mmCIF file of C-alpha atoms and ligand atoms in Angstrom:
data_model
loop_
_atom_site.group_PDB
_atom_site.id
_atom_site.type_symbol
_atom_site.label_atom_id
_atom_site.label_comp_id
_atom_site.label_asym_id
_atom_site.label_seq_id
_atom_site.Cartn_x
_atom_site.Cartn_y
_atom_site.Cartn_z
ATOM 1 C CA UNK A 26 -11.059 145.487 38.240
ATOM 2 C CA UNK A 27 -10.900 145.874 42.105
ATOM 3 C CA UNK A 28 -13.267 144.744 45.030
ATOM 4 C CA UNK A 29 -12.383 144.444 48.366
ATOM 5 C CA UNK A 30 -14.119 141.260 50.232
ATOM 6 C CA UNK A 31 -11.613 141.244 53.198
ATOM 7 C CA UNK A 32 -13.974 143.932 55.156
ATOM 8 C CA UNK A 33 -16.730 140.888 54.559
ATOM 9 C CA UNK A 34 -14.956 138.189 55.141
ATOM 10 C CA UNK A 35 -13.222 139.697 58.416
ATOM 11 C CA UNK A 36 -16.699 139.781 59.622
ATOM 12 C CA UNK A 37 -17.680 136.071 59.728
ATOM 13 C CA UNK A 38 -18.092 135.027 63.839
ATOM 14 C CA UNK A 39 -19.166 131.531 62.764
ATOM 15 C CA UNK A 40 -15.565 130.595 64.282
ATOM 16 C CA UNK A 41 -14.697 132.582 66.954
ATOM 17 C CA UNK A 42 -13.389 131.307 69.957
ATOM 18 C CA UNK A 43 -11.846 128.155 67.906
ATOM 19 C CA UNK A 44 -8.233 127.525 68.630
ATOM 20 C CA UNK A 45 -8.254 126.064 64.841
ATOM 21 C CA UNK A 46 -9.970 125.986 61.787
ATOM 22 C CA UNK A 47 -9.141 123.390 59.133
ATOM 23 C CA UNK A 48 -9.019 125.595 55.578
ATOM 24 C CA UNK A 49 -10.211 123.762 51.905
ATOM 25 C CA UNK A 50 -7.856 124.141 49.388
ATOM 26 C CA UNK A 51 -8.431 123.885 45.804
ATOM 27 C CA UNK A 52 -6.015 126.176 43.884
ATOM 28 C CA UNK A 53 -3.008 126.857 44.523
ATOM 29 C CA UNK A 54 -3.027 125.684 48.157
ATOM 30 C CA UNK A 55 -3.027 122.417 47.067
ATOM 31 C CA UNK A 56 0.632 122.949 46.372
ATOM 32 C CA UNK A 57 1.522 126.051 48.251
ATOM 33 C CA UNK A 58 0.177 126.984 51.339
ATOM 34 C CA UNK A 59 2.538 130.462 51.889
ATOM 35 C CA UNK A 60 1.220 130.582 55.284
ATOM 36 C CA UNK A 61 1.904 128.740 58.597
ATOM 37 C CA UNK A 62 -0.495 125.459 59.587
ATOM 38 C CA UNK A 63 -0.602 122.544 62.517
ATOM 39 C CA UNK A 64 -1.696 119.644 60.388
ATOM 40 C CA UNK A 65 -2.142 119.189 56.169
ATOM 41 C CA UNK A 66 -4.305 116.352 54.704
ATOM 42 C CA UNK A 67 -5.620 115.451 51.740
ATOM 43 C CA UNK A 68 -9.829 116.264 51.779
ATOM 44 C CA UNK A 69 -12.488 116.743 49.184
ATOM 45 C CA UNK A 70 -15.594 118.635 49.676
ATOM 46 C CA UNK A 71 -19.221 117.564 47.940
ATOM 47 C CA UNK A 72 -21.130 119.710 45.269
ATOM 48 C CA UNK A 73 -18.545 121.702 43.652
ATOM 49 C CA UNK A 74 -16.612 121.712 40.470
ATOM 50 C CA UNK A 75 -13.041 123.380 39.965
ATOM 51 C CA UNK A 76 -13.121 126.362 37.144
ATOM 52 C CA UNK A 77 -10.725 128.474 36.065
ATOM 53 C CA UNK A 78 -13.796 131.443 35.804
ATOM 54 C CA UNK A 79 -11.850 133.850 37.996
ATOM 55 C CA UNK A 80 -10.235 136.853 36.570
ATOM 56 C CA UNK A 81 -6.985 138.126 38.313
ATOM 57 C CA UNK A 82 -5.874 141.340 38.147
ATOM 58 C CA UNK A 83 -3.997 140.955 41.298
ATOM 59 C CA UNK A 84 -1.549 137.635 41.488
ATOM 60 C CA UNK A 85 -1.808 136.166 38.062
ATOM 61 C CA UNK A 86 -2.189 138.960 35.746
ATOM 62 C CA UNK A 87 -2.886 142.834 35.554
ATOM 63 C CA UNK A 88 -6.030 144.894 35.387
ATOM 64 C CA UNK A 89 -4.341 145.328 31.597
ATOM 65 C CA UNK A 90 -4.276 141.680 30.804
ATOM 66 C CA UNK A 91 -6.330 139.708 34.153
ATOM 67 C CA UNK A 92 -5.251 136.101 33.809
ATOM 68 C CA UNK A 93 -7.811 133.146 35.036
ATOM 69 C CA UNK A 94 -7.271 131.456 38.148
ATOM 70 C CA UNK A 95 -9.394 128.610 40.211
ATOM 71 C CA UNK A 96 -12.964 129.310 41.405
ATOM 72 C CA UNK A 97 -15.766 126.785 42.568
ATOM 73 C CA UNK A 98 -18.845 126.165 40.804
ATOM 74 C CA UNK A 99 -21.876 124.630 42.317
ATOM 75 C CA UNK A 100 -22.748 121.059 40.907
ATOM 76 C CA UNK A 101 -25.131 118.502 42.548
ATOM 77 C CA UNK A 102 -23.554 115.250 43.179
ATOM 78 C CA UNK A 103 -19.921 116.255 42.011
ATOM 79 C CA UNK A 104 -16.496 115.831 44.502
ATOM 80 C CA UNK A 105 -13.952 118.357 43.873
ATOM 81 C CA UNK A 106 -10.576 117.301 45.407
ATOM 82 C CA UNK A 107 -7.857 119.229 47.218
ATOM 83 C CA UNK A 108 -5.997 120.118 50.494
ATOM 84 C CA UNK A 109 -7.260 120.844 54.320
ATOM 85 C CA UNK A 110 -5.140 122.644 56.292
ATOM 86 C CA UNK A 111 -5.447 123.094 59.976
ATOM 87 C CA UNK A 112 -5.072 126.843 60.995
ATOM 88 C CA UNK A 113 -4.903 129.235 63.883
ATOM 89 C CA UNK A 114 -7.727 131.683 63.297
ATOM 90 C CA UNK A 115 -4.912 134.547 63.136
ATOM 91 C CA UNK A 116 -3.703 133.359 59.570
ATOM 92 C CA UNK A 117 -7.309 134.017 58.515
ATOM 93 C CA UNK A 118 -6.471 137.963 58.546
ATOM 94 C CA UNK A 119 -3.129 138.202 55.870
ATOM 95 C CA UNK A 120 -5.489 135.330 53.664
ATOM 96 C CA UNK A 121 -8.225 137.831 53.499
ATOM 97 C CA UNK A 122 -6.420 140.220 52.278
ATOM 98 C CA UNK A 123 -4.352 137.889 49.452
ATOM 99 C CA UNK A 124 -7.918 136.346 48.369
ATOM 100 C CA UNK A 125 -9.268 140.041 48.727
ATOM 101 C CA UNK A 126 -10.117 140.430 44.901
ATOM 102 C CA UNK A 127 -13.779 138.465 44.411
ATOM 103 C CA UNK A 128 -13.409 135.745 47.188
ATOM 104 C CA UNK A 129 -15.313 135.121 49.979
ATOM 105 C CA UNK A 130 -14.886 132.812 52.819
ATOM 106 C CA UNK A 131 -17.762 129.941 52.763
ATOM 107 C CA UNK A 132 -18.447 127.057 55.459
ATOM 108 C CA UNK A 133 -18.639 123.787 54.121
ATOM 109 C CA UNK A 134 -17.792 120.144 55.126
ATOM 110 C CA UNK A 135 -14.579 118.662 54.022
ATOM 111 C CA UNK A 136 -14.154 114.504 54.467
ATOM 112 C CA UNK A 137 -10.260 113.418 54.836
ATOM 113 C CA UNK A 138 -9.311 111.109 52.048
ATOM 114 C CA UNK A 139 -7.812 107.881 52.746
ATOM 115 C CA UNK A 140 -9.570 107.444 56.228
ATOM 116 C CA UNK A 141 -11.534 104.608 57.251
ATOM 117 C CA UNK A 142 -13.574 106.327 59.675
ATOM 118 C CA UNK A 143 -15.314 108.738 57.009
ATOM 119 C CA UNK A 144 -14.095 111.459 58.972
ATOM 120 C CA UNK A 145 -14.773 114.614 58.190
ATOM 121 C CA UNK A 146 -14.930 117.978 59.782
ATOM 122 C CA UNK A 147 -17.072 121.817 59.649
ATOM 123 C CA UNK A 148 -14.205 123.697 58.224
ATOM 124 C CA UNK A 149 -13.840 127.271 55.104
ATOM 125 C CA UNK A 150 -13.284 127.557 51.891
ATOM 126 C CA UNK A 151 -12.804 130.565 49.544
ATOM 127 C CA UNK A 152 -15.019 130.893 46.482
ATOM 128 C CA UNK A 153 -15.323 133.836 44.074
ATOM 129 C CA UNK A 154 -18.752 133.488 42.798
ATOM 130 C CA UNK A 155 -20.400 135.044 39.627
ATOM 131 C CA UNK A 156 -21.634 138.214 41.176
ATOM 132 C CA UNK A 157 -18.438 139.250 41.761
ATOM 133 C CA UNK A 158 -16.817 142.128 39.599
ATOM 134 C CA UNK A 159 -13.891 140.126 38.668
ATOM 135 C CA UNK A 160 -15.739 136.856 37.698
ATOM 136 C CA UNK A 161 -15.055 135.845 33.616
ATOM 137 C CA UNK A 162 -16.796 132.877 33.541
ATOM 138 C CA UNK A 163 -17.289 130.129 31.053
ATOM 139 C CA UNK A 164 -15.476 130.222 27.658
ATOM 140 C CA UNK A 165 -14.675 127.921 25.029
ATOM 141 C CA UNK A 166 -11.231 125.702 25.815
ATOM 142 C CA UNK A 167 -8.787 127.635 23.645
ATOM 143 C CA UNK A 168 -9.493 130.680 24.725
ATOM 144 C CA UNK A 169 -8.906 130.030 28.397
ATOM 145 C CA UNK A 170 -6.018 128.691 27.553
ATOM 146 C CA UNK A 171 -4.870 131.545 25.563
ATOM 147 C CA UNK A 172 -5.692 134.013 28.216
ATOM 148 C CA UNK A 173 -3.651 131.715 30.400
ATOM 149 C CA UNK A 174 -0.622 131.738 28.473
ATOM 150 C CA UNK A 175 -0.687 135.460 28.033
ATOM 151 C CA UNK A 176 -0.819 136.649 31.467
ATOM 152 C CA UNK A 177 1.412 137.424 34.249
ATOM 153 C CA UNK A 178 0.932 139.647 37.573
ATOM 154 C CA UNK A 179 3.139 139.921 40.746
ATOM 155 C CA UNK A 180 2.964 136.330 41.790
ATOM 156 C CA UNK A 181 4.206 134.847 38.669
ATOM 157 C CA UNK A 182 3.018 133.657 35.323
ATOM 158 C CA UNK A 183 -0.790 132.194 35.100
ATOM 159 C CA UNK A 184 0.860 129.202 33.402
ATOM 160 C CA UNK A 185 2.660 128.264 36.351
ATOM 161 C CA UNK A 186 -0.304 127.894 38.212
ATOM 162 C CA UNK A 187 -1.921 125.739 36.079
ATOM 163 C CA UNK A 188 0.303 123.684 35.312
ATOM 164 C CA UNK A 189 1.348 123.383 39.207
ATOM 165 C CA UNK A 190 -2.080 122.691 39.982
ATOM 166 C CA UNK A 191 -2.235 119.949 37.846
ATOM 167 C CA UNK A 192 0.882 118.299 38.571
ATOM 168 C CA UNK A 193 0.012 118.758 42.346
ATOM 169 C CA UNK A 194 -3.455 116.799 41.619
ATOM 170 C CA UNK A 195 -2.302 113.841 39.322
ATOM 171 C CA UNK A 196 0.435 113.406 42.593
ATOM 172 C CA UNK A 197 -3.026 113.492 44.622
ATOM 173 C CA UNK A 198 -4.244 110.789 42.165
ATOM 174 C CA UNK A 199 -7.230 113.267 41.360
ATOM 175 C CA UNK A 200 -8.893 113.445 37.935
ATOM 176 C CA UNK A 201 -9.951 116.734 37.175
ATOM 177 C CA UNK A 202 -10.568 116.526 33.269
ATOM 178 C CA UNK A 203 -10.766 120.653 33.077
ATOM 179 C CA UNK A 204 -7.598 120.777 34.551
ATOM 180 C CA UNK A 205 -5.702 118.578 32.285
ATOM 181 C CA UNK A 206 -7.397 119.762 29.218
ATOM 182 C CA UNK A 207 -6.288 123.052 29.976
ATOM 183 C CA UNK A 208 -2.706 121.787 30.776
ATOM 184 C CA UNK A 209 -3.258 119.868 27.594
ATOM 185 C CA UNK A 210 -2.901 122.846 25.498
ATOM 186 C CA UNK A 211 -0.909 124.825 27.056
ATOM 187 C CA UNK A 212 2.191 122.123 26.821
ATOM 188 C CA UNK A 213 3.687 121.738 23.841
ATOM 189 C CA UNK A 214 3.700 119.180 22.016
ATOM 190 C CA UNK A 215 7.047 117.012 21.999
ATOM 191 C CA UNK A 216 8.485 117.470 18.606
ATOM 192 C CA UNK A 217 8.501 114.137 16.377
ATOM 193 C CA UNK A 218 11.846 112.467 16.271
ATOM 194 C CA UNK A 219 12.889 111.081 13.270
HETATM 195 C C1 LIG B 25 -7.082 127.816 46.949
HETATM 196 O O1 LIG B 25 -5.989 127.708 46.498
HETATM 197 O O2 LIG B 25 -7.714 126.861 47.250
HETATM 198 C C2 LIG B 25 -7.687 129.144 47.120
HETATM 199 C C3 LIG B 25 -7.423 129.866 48.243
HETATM 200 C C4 LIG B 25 -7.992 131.091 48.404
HETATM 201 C C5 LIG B 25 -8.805 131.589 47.430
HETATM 202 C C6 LIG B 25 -9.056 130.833 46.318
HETATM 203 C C7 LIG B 25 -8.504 129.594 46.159
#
């Protein structure tokens, strides 16, 4: 399933005339940023929840067999944790186009971890929300998982992401109990030594 936000999202203005833009990461970002930035820091934004409710037909799987891949979902009160990066607007264009299949570019406020100060700064962040056509939702924990371990697309298998994502968060010290369950099963159990 295809839709094309980068015509949207290439017509934000809320930012132009910035010489940079720090970026939320919550994904895969948070261990791979496949672009070039000035400055990386650790940052967490408020009201959101990490899901794997995207579909992708695109990176992670195939419009045959879409695999799941990180979304945010709105929450009152709830942190999610990831990675800012500080960005010339021109790497805003080829990210467009990458995130082009359900995401669109939101503004939000992202607080640094481990500052003193509380600082924290107007910067973007990508969300694919449930209007879009390639949105799957909720579903029980198995069958995520299952969908995860049976789907790969041009950027790799969907398993690597996950379980990427979550090493790259228990390194941040972040708890993200959907995360881990869903790592949970798709590791396999060490086999019992006699
Ligand atoms: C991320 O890894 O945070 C991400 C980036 C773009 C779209 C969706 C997620």
């Amino acid at each position: 399933m295809t839709i094309d936000t980068t015509a949207i999202n290439q017509g934000m203005t809320h930012f132009d005339g910035f010489d940079a833009i720090w970026l939320f990461g919550y994904g895969s970002l948070i261990w791979k940023a496949g672009f070039p930035y000035l400055e990386r820091r650790p940052a967490y934004i408020h009201g959101w929840v990490r899901r794997f409710w995207q579909g992708s037909h695109d990176h992670r799987g195939t419009p045959d067999a879409p695999g799941r891949v990180a979304t945010l979902i709105r929450k009152p009160g709830a942190i999610c944790h990831g990675m800012a990066y500080r960005i010339t607007p021109e790497t805003l264009g080829p990210l467009d186009v990458r995130e082009k299949n359900g995401y669109l570019r939101l503004i939000t406020e992202l607080h640094f971890c481990n500052d003193r100060d509380g600082e924290q700064a107007e910067g973007l962040v990508y969300i694919a929300t449930e209007d879009n056509a390639a949105f799957l939702g909720d579903a029980p924990y198995h069958r995520i998982a299952q969908q995860i371990a049976g789907a790969q697309g041009p950027s790799g298998p969907n398993r690597d992401y996950l379980l990427n994502l979550a090493t790259a968060l228990r390194e941040l010290g972040v708890d993200d109990p959907h995360v881990f369950e869903l790592e949970r099963l798709l590791t396999p159990s060490e086999s019992i030594k006699e």
